[in-house]
C-alpha atoms as a printed R data frame, in Angstrom:
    type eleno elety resid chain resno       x      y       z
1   ATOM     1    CA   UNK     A     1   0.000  0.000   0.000
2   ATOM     2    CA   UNK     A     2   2.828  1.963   0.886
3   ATOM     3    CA   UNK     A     3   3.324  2.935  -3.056
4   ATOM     4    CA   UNK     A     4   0.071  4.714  -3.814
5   ATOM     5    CA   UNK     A     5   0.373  6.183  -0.418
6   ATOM     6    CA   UNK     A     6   3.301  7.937  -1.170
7   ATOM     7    CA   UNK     A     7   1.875  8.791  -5.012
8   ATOM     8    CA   UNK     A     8  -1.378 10.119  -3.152
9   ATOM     9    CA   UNK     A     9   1.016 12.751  -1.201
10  ATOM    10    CA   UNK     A    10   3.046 13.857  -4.555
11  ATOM    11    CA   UNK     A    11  -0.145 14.144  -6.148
12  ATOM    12    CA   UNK     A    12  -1.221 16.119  -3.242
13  ATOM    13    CA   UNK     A    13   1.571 18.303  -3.243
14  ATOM    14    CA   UNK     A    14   1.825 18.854  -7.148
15  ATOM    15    CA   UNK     A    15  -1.865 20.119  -6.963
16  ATOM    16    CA   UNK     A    16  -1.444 22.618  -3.862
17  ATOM    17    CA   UNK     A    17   1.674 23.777  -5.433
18  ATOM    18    CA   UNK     A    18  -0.384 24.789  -8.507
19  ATOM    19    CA   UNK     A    19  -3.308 26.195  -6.153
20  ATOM    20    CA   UNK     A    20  -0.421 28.393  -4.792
21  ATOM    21    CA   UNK     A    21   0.877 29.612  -7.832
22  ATOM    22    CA   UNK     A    22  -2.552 30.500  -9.476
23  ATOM    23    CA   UNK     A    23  -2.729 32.762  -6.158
24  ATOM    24    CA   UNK     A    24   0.454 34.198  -6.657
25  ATOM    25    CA   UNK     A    25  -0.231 34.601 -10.582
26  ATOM    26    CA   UNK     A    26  -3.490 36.721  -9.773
27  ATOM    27    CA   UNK     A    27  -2.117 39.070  -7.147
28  ATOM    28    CA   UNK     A    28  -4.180 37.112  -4.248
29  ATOM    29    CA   UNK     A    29  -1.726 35.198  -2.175
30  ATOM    30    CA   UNK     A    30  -1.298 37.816   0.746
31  ATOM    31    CA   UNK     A    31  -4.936 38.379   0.964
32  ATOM    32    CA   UNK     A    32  -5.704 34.569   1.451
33  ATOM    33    CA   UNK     A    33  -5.753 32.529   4.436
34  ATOM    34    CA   UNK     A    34  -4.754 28.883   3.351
35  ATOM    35    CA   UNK     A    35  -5.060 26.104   5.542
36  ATOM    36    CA   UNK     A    36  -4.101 22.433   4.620
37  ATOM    37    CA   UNK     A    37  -5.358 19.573   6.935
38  ATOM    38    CA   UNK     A    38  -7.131 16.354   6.503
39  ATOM    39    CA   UNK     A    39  -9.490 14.373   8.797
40  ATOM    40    CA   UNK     A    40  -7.534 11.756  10.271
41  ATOM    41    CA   UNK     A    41  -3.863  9.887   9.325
42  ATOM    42    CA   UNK     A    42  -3.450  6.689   8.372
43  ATOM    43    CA   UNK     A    43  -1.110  3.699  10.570
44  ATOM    44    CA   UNK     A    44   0.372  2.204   7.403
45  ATOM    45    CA   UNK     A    45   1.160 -0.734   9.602
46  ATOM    46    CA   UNK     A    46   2.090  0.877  13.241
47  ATOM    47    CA   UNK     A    47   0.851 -1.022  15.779
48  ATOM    48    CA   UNK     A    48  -0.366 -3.637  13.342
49  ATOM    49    CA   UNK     A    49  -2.526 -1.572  11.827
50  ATOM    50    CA   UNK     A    50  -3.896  0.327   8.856
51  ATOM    51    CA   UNK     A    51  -6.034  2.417   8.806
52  ATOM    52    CA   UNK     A    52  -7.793  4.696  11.473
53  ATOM    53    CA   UNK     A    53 -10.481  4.053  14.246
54  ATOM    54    CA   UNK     A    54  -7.846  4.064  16.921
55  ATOM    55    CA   UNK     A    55  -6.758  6.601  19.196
56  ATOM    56    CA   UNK     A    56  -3.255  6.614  18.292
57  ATOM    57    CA   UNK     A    57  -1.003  8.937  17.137
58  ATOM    58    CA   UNK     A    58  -0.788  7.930  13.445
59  ATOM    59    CA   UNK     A    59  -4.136  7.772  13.271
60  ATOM    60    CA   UNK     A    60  -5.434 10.759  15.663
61  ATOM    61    CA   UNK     A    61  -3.321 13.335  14.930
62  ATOM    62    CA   UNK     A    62  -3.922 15.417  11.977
63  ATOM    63    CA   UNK     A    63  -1.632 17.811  10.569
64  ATOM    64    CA   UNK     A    64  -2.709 22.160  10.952
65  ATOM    65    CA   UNK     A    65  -0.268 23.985   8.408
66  ATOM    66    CA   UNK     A    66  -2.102 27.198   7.929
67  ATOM    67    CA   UNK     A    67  -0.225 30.324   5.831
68  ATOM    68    CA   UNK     A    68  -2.307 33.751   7.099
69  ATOM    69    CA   UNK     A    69   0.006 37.219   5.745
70  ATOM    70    CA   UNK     A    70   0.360 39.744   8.029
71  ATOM    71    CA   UNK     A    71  -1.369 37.644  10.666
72  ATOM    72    CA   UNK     A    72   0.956 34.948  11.674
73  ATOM    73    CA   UNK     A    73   4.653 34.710  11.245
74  ATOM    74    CA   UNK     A    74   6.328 32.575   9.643
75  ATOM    75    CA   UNK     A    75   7.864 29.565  11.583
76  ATOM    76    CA   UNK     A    76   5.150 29.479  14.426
77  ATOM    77    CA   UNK     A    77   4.764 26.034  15.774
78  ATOM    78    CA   UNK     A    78   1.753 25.197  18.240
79  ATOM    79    CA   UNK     A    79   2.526 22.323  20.338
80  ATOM    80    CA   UNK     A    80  -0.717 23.000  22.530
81  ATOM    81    CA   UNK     A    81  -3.251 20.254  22.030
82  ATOM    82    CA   UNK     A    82  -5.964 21.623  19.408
83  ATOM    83    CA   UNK     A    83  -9.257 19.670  18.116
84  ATOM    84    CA   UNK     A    84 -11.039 19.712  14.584
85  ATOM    85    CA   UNK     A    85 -13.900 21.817  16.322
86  ATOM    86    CA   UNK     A    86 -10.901 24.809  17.087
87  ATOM    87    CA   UNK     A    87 -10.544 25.126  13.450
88  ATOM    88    CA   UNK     A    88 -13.386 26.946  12.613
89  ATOM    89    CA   UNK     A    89 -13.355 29.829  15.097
90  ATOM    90    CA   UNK     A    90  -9.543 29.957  14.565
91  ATOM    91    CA   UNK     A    91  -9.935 30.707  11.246
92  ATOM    92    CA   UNK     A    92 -12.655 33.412  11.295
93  ATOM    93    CA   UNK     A    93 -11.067 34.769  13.809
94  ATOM    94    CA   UNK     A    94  -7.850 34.949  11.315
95  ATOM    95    CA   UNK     A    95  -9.886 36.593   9.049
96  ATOM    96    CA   UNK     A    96 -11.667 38.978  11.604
97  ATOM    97    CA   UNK     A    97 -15.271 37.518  11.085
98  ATOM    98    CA   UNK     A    98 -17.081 37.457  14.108
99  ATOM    99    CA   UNK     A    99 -19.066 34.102  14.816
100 ATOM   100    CA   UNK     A   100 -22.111 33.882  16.595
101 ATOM   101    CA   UNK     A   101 -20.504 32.646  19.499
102 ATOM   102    CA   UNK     A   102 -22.402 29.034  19.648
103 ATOM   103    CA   UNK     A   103 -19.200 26.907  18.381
104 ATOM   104    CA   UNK     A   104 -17.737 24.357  20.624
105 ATOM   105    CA   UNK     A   105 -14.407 25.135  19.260
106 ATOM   106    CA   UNK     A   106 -11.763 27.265  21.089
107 ATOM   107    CA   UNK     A   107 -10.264 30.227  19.301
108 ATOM   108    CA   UNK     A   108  -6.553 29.371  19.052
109 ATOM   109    CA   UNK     A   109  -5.578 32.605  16.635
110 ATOM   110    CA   UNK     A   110  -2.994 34.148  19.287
111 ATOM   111    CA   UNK     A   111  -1.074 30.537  19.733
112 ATOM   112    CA   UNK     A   112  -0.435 30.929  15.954
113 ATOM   113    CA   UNK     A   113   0.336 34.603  16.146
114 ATOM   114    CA   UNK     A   114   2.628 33.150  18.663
115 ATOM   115    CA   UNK     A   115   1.194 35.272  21.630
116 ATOM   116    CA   UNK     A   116   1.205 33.985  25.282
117 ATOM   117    CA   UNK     A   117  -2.561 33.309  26.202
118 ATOM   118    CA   UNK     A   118  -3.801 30.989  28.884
119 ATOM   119    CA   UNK     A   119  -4.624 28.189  27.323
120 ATOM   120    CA   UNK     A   120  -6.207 24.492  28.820
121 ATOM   121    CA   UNK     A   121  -3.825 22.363  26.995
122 ATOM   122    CA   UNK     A   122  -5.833 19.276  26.904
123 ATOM   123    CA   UNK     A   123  -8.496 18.136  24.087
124 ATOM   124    CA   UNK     A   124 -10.787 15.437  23.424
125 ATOM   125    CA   UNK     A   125 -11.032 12.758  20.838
126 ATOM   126    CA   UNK     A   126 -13.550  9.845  20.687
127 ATOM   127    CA   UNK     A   127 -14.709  6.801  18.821
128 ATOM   128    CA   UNK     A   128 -17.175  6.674  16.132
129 ATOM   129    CA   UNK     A   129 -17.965  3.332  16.590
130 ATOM   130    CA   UNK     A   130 -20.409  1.433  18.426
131 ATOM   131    CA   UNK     A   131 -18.946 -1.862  18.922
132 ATOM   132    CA   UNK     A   132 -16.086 -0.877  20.761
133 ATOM   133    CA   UNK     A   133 -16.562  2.563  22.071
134 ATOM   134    CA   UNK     A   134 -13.362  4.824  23.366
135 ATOM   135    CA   UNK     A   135 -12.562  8.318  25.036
136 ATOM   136    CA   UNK     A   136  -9.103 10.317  25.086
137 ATOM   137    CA   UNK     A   137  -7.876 13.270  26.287
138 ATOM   138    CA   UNK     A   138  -4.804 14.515  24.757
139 ATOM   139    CA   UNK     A   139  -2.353 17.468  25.578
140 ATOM   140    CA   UNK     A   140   0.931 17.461  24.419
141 ATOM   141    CA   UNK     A   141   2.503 15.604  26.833
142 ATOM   142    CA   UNK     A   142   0.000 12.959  27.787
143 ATOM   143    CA   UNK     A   143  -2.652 10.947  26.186
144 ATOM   144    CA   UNK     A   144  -5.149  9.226  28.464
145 ATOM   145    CA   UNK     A   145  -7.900  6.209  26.346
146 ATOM   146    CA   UNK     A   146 -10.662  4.512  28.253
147 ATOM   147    CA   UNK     A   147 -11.920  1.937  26.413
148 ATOM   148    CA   UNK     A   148 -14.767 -0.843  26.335
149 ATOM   149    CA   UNK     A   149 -12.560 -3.888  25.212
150 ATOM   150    CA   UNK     A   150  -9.158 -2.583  26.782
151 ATOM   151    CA   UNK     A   151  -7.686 -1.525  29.790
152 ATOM   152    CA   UNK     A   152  -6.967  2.331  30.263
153 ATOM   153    CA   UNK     A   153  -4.000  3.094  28.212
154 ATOM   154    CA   UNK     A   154  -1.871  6.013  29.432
155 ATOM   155    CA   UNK     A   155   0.977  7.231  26.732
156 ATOM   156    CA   UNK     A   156   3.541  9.637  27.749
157 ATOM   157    CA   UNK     A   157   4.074 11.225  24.589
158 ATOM   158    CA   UNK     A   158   7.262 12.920  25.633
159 ATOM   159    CA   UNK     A   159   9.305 10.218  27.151
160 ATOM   160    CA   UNK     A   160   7.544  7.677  24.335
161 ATOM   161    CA   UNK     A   161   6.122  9.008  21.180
162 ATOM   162    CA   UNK     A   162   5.837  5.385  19.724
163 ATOM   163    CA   UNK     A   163   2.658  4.662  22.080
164 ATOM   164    CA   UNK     A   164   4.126  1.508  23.059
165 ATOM   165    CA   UNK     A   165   5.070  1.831  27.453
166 ATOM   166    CA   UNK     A   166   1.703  2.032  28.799
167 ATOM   167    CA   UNK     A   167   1.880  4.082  32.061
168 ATOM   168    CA   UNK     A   168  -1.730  3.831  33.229
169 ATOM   169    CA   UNK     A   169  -1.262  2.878  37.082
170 ATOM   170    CA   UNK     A   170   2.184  3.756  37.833
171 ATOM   171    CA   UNK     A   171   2.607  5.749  41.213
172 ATOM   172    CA   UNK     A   172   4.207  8.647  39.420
173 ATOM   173    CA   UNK     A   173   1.535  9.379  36.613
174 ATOM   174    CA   UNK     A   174  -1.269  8.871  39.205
175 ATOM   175    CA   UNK     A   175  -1.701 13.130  39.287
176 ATOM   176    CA   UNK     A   176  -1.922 12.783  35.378
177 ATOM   177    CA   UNK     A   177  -4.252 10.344  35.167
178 ATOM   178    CA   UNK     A   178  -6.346 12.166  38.390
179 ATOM   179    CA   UNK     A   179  -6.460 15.536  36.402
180 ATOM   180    CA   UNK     A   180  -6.942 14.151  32.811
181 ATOM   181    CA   UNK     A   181  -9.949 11.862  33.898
182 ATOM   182    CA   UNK     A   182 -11.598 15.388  35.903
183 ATOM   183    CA   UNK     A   183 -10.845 16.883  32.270
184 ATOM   184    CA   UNK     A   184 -12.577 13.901  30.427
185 ATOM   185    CA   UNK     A   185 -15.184 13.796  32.924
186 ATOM   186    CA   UNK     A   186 -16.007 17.745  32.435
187 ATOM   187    CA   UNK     A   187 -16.314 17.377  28.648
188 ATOM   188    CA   UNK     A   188 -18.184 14.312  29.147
189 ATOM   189    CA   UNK     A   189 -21.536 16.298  31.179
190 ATOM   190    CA   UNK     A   190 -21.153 19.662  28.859
């Protein structure tokens, strides 16, 4: 698979080059707020796996590369945890569009302007299935997965990006796991 993978992201990558230049071409590049992302990644056989459903990394994190002139330098990198539902009040907020203030989302704007806001550094992804339903709360340290047909997995992304040392019931993560389930347990009743 790992062929027309890799032709998918040329192809990809030819076409937003040529989105790019027809913006530059027409005079419109600095007035455009671009974002590329996608909806999930793909394992391409981590963990055994290959596709998505699963709350790791390969598969849970998505990539945020967003170009916004005059807005947000160049070279910013956001290593707070973010979630699909920030996106859109991040972005009208980019483009000074006022919303009518009933998203779920967060507005992230001054992390990419590179600003120091307080921010709860901790979001939520879930299952979409039924048969074997799972919660996570992420920040970018820790990710902590309940799930139906598993024990709780704890990840310490830092020390272990791989996901492979679960730390669920050590001594020393018992804080993290203590504040991340209040955090899951929050989102959980809104």
């Amino acid at each position: 698979i790992m062929p027309k993978y890799y032709g998918m992201v040329k192809c990809l990558d030819d076409n937003l080059g040529r989105i790019l230049e027809t913006l530059r071409g027409h005079g419109l590049i600095d007035r455009t707020l671009i974002v590329f992302t996608s909806d999930h990644g793909d394992l391409c056989g981590e963990h055994a796996r290959l596709n998505k459903g699963v709350p790791y990394e390969g598969s849970a994190r998505i990539p945020f590369v967003l170009y916004c002139p005059g807005k947000v330098p160049g070279g910013i990198r956001v290593g707070e945890a973010l979630s699909c539902v920030d996106f859109l009040p991040t972005a009208l907020s980019l483009m000074d569009v006022k919303t009518a203030g009933k998203e779920q989302g967060r507005d992230a704007s001054a992390l990419f302007r590179g600003e120091k806001t307080k921010w709860n550094d901790v979001s939520f992804i879930r299952s979409t299935s039924a048969g074997k339903p799972w919660l996570c709360a992420v920040s970018d340290d820790h990710k902590l997965t309940f799930s139906a047909a598993d024990d709780p997995w704890l990840y310490d992304l830092s020390k272990g990006p791989d996901e492979m040392d679960n730390r669920y019931g050590r001594p020393e993560y018992a804080v993290v796991v203590r504040a991340m389930t209040k955090e899951l347990d929050a989102y959980c009743r809104k």
